[in-house]
mmCIF file with all atom_site columns, C-alpha atoms in Angstrom:
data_model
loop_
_atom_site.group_PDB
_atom_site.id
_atom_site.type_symbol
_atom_site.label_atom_id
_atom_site.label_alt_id
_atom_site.label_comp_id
_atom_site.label_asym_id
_atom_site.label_entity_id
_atom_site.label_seq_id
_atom_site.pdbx_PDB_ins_code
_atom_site.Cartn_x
_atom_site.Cartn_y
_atom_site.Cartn_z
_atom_site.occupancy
_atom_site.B_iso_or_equiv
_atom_site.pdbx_formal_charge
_atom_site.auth_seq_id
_atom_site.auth_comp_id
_atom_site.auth_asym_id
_atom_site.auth_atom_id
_atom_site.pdbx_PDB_model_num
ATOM 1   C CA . UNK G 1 1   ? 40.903 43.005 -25.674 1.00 0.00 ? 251 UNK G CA 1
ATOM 2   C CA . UNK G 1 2   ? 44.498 42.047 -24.688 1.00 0.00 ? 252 UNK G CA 1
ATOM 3   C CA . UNK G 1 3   ? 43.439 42.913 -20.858 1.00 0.00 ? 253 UNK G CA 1
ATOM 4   C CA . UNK G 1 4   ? 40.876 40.105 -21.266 1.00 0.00 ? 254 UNK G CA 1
ATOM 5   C CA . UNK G 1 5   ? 42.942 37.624 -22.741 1.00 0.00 ? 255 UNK G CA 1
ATOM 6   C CA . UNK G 1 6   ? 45.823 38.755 -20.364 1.00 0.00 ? 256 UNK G CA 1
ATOM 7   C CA . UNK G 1 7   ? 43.187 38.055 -17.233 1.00 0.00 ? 257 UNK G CA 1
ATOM 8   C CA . UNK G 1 8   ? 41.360 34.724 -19.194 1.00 0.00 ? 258 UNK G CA 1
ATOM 9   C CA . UNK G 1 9   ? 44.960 32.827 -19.624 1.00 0.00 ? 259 UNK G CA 1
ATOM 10  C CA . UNK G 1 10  ? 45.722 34.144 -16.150 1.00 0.00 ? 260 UNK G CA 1
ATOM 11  C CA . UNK G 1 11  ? 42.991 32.202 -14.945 1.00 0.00 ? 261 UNK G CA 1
ATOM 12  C CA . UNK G 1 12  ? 43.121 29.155 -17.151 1.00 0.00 ? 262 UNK G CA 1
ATOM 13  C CA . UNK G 1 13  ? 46.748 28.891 -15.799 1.00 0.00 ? 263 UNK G CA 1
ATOM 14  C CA . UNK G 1 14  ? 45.937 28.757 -12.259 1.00 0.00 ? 264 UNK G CA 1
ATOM 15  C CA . UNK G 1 15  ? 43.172 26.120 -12.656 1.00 0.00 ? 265 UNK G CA 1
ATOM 16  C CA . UNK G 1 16  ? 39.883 28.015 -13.343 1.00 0.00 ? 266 UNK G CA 1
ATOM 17  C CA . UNK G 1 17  ? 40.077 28.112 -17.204 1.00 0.00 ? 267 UNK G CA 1
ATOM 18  C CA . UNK G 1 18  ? 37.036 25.811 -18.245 1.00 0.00 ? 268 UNK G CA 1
ATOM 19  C CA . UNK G 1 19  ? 33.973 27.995 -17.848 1.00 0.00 ? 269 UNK G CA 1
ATOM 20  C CA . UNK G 1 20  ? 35.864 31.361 -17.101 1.00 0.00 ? 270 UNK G CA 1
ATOM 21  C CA . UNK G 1 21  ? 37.663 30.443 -20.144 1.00 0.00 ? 271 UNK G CA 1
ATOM 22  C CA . UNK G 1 22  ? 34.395 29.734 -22.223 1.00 0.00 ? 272 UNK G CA 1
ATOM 23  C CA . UNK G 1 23  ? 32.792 32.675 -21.149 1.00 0.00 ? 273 UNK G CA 1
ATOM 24  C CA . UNK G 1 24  ? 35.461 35.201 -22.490 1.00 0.00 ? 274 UNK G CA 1
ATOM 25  C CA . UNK G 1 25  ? 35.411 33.907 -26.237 1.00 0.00 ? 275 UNK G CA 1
ATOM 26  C CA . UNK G 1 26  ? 38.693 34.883 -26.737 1.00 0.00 ? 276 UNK G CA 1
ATOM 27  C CA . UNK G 1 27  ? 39.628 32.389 -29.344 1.00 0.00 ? 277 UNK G CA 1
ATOM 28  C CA . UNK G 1 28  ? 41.813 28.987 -28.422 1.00 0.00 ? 278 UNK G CA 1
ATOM 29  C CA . UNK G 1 29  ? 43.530 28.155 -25.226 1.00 0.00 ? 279 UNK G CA 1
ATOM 30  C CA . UNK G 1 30  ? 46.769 25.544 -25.808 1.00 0.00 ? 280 UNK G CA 1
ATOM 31  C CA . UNK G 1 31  ? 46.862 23.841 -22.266 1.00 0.00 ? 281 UNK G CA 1
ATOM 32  C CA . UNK G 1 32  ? 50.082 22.635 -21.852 1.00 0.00 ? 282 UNK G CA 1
ATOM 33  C CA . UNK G 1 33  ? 52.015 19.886 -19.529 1.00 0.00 ? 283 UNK G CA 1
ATOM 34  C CA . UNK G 1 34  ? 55.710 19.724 -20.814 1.00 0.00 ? 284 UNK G CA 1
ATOM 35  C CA . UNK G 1 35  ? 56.493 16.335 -19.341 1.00 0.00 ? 285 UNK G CA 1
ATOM 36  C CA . UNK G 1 36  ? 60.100 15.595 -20.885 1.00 0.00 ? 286 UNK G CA 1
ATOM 37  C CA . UNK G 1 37  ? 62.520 18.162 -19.696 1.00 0.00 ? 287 UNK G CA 1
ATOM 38  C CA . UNK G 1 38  ? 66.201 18.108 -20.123 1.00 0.00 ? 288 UNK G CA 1
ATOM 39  C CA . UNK G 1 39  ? 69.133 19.975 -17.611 1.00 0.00 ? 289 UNK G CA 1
ATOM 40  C CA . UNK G 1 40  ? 68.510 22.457 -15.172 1.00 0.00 ? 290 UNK G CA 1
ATOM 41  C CA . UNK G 1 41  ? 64.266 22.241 -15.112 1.00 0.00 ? 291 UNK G CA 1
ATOM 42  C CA . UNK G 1 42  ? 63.696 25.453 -14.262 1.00 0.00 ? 292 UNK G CA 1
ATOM 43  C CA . UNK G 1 43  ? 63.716 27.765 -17.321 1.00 0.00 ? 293 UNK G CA 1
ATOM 44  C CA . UNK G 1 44  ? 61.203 25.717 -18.768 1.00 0.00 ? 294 UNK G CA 1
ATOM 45  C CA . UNK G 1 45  ? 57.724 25.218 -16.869 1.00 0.00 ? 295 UNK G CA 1
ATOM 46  C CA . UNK G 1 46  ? 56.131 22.344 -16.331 1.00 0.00 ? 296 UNK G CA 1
ATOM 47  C CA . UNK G 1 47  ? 52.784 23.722 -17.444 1.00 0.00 ? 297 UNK G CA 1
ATOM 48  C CA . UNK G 1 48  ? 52.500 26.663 -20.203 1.00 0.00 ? 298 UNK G CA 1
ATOM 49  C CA . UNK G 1 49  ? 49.419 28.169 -21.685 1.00 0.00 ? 299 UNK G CA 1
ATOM 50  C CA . UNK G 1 50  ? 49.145 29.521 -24.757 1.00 0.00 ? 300 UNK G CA 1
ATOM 51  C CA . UNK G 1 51  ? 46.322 31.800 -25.860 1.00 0.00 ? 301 UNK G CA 1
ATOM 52  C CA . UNK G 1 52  ? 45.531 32.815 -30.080 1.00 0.00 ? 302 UNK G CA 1
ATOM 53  C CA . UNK G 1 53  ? 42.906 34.974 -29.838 1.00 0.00 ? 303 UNK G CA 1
ATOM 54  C CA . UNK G 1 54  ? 40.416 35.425 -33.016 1.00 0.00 ? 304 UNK G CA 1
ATOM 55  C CA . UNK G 1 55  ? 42.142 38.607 -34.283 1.00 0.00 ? 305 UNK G CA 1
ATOM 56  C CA . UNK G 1 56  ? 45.330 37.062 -34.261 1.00 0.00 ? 306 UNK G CA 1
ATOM 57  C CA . UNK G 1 57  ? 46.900 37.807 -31.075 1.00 0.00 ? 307 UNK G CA 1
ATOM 58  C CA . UNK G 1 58  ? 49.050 35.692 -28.733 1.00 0.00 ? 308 UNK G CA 1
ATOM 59  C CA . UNK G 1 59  ? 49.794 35.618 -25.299 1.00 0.00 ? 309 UNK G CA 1
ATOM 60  C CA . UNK G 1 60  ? 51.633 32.625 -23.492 1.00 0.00 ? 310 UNK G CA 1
ATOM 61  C CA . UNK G 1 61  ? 51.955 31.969 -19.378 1.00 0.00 ? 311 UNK G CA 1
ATOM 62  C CA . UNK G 1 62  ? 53.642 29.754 -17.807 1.00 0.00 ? 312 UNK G CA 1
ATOM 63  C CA . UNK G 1 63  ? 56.054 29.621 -14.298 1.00 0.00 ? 313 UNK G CA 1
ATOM 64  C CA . UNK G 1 64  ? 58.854 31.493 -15.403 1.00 0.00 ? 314 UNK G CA 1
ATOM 65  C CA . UNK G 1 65  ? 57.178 34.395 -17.220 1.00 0.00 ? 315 UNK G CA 1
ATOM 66  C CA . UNK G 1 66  ? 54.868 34.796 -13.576 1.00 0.00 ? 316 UNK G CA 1
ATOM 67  C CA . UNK G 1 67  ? 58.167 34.568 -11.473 1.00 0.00 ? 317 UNK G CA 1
ATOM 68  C CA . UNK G 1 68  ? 59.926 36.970 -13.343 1.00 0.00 ? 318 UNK G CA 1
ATOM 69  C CA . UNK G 1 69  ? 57.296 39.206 -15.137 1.00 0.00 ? 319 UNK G CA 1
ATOM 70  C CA . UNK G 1 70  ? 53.936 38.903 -13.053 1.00 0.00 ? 320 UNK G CA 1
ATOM 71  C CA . UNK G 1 71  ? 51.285 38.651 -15.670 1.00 0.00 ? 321 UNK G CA 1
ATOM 72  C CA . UNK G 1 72  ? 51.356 36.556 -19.354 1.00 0.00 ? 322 UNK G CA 1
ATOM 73  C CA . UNK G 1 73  ? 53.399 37.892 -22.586 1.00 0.00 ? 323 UNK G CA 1
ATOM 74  C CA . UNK G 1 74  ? 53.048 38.742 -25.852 1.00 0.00 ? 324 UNK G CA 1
ATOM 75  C CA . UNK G 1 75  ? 54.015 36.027 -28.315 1.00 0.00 ? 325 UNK G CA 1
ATOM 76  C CA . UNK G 1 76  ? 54.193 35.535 -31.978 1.00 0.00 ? 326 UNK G CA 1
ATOM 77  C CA . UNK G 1 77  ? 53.305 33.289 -34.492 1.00 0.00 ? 327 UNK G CA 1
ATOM 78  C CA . UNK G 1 78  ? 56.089 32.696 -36.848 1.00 0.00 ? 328 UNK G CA 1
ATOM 79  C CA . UNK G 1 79  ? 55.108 29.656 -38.991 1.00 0.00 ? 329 UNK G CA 1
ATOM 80  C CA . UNK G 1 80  ? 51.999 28.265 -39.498 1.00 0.00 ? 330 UNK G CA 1
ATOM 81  C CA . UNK G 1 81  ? 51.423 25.358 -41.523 1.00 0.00 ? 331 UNK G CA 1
ATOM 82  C CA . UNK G 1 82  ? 48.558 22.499 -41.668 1.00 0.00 ? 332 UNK G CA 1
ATOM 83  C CA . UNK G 1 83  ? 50.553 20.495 -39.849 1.00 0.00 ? 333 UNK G CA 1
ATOM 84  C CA . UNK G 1 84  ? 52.929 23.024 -37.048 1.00 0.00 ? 334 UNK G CA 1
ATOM 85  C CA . UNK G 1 85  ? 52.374 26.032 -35.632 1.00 0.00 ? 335 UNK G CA 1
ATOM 86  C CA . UNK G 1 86  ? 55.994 28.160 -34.112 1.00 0.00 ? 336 UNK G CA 1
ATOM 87  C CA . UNK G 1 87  ? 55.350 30.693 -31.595 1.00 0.00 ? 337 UNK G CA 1
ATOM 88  C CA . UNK G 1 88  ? 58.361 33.005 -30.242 1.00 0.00 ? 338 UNK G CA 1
ATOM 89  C CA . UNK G 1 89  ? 58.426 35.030 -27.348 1.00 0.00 ? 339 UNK G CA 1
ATOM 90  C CA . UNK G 1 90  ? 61.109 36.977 -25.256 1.00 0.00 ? 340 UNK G CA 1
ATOM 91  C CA . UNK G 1 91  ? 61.899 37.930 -21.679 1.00 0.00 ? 341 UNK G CA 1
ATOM 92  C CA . UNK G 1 92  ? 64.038 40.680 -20.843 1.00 0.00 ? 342 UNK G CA 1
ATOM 93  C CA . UNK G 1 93  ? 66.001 42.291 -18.468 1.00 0.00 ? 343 UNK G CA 1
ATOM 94  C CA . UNK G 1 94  ? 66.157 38.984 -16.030 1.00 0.00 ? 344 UNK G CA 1
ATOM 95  C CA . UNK G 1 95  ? 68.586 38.570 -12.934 1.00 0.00 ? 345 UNK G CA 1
ATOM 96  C CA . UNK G 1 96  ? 68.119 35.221 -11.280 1.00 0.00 ? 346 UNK G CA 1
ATOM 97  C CA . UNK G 1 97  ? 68.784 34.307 -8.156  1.00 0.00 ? 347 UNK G CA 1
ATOM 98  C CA . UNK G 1 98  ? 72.321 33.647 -8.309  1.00 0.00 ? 348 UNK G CA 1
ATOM 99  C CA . UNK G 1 99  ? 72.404 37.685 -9.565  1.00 0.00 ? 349 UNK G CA 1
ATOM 100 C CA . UNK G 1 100 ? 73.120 36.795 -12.803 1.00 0.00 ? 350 UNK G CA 1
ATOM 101 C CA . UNK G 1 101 ? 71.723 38.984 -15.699 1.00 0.00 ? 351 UNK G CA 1
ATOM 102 C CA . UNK G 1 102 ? 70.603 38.498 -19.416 1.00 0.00 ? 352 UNK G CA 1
ATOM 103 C CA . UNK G 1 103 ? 69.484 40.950 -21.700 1.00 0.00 ? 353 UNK G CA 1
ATOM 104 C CA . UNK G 1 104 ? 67.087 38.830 -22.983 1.00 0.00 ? 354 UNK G CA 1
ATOM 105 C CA . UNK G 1 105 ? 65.773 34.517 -22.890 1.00 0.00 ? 355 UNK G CA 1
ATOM 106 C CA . UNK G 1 106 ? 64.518 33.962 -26.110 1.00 0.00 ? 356 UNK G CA 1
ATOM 107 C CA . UNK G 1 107 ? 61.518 31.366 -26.126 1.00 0.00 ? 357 UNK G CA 1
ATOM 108 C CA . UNK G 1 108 ? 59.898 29.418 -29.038 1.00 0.00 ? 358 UNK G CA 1
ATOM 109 C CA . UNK G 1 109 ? 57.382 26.815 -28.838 1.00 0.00 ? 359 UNK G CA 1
ATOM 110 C CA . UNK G 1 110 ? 56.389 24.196 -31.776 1.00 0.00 ? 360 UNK G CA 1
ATOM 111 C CA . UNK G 1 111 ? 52.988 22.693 -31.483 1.00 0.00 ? 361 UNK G CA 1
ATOM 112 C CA . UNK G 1 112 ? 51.785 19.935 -33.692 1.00 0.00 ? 362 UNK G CA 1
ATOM 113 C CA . UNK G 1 113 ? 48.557 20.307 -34.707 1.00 0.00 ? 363 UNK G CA 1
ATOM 114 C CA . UNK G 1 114 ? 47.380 16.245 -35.401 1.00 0.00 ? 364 UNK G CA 1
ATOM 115 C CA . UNK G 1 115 ? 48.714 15.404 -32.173 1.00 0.00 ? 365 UNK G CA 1
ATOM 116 C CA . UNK G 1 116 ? 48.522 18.610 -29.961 1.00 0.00 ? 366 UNK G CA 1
ATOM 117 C CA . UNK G 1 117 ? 52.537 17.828 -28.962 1.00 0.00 ? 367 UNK G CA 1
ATOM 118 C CA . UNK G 1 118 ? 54.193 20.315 -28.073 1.00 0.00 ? 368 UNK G CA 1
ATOM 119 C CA . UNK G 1 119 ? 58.376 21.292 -28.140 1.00 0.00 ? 369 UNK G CA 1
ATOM 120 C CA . UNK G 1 120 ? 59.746 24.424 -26.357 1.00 0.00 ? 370 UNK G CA 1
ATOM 121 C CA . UNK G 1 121 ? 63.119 25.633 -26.479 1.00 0.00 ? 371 UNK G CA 1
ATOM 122 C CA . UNK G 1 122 ? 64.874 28.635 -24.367 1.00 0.00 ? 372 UNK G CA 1
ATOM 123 C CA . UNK G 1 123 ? 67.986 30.003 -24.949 1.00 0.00 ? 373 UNK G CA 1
ATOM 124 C CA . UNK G 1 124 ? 69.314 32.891 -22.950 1.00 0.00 ? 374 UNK G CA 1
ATOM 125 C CA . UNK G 1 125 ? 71.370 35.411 -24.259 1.00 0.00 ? 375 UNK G CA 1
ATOM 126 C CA . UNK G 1 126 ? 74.812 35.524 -23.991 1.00 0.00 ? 376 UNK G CA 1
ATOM 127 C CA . UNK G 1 127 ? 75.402 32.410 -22.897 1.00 0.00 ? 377 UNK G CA 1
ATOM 128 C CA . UNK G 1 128 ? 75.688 29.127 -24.334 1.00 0.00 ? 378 UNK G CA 1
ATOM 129 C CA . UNK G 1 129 ? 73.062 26.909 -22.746 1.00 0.00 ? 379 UNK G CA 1
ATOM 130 C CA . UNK G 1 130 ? 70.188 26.064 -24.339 1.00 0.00 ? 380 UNK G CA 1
ATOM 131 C CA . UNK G 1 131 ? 67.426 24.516 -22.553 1.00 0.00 ? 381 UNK G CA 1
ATOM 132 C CA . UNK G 1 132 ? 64.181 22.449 -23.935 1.00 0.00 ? 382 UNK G CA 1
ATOM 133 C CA . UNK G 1 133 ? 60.955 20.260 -22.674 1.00 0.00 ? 383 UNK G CA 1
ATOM 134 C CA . UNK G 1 134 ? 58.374 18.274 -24.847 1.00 0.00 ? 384 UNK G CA 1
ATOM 135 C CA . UNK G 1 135 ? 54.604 17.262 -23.987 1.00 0.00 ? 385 UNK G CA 1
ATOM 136 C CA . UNK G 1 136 ? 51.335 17.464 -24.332 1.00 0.00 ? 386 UNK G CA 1
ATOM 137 C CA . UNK G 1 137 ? 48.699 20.045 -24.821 1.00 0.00 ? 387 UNK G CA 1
ATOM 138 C CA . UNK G 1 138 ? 44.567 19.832 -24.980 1.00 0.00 ? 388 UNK G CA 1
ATOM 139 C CA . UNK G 1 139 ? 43.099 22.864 -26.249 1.00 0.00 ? 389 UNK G CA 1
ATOM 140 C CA . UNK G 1 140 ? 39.941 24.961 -25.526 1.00 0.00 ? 390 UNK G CA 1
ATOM 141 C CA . UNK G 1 141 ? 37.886 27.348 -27.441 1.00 0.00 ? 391 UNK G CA 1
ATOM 142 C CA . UNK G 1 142 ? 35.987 30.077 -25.749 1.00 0.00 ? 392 UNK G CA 1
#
């Protein structure tokens, strides 16, 4: 099941999602376009996807997690409420391309269910910054 949902968010990220998306059933897809970024871009994408499957399983995809890890993550729901859902995620063992390492780059993303905004925060570990983008998502259910 989680090799389906890996390869269905795979392809909803890159642009194919509707009816490859559909025809998995894998539950709902949060399509995401982060719009309102602050410092140093990068660390968070401008487009994430976000998959709950029907048995309760998360995966999330975006730039960053396909530069440094190749294929989607695991996430985790850690709240959710009739009005926000939090999701948390983590990346480890990263060396960018200045060669610097952290252990870990915690993630969390809060998603308003009325309006389908979205807030995502990333904070590495070990260092101070703290980076974070807002926008919009439309979701799909396959």
């Amino acid at each position: 099941m989680i090799k389906r949902v890996f390869w269905a968010v795979s392809c909803a990220f890159i642009g194919l999602g509707g009816p490859l998306w559909a025809a998995n059933g894998v539950g709902v897809l949060y399509d995401c376009d982060i719009t309102d970024k602050k410092d140093r871009q990068f660390w968070i994408s401008d487009k994430i996807a976000i998959v709950i499957t029907d048995a309760g399983d998360v995966v999330v995809s975006d730039q960053v997690i396909l530069y440094f890890k190749g294929l989607p993550v695991e996430a985790r729901v850690t709240r959710n409420t009739d009005r926000k859902m939090d999701i948390r995620w983590t990346l480890r063992d990263l060396v960018n391309d200045a060669n610097q390492r952290t252990a870990a780059f915690e993630y969390s993303a809060t998603l308003t269910k009325a309006t389908n905004r979205i807030a995502v925060y990333g904070k590495p570990d070990g260092y101070a910054d703290r980076f974070s983008g807002k926008g919009q998502c439309t979701t799909r259910k396959g």
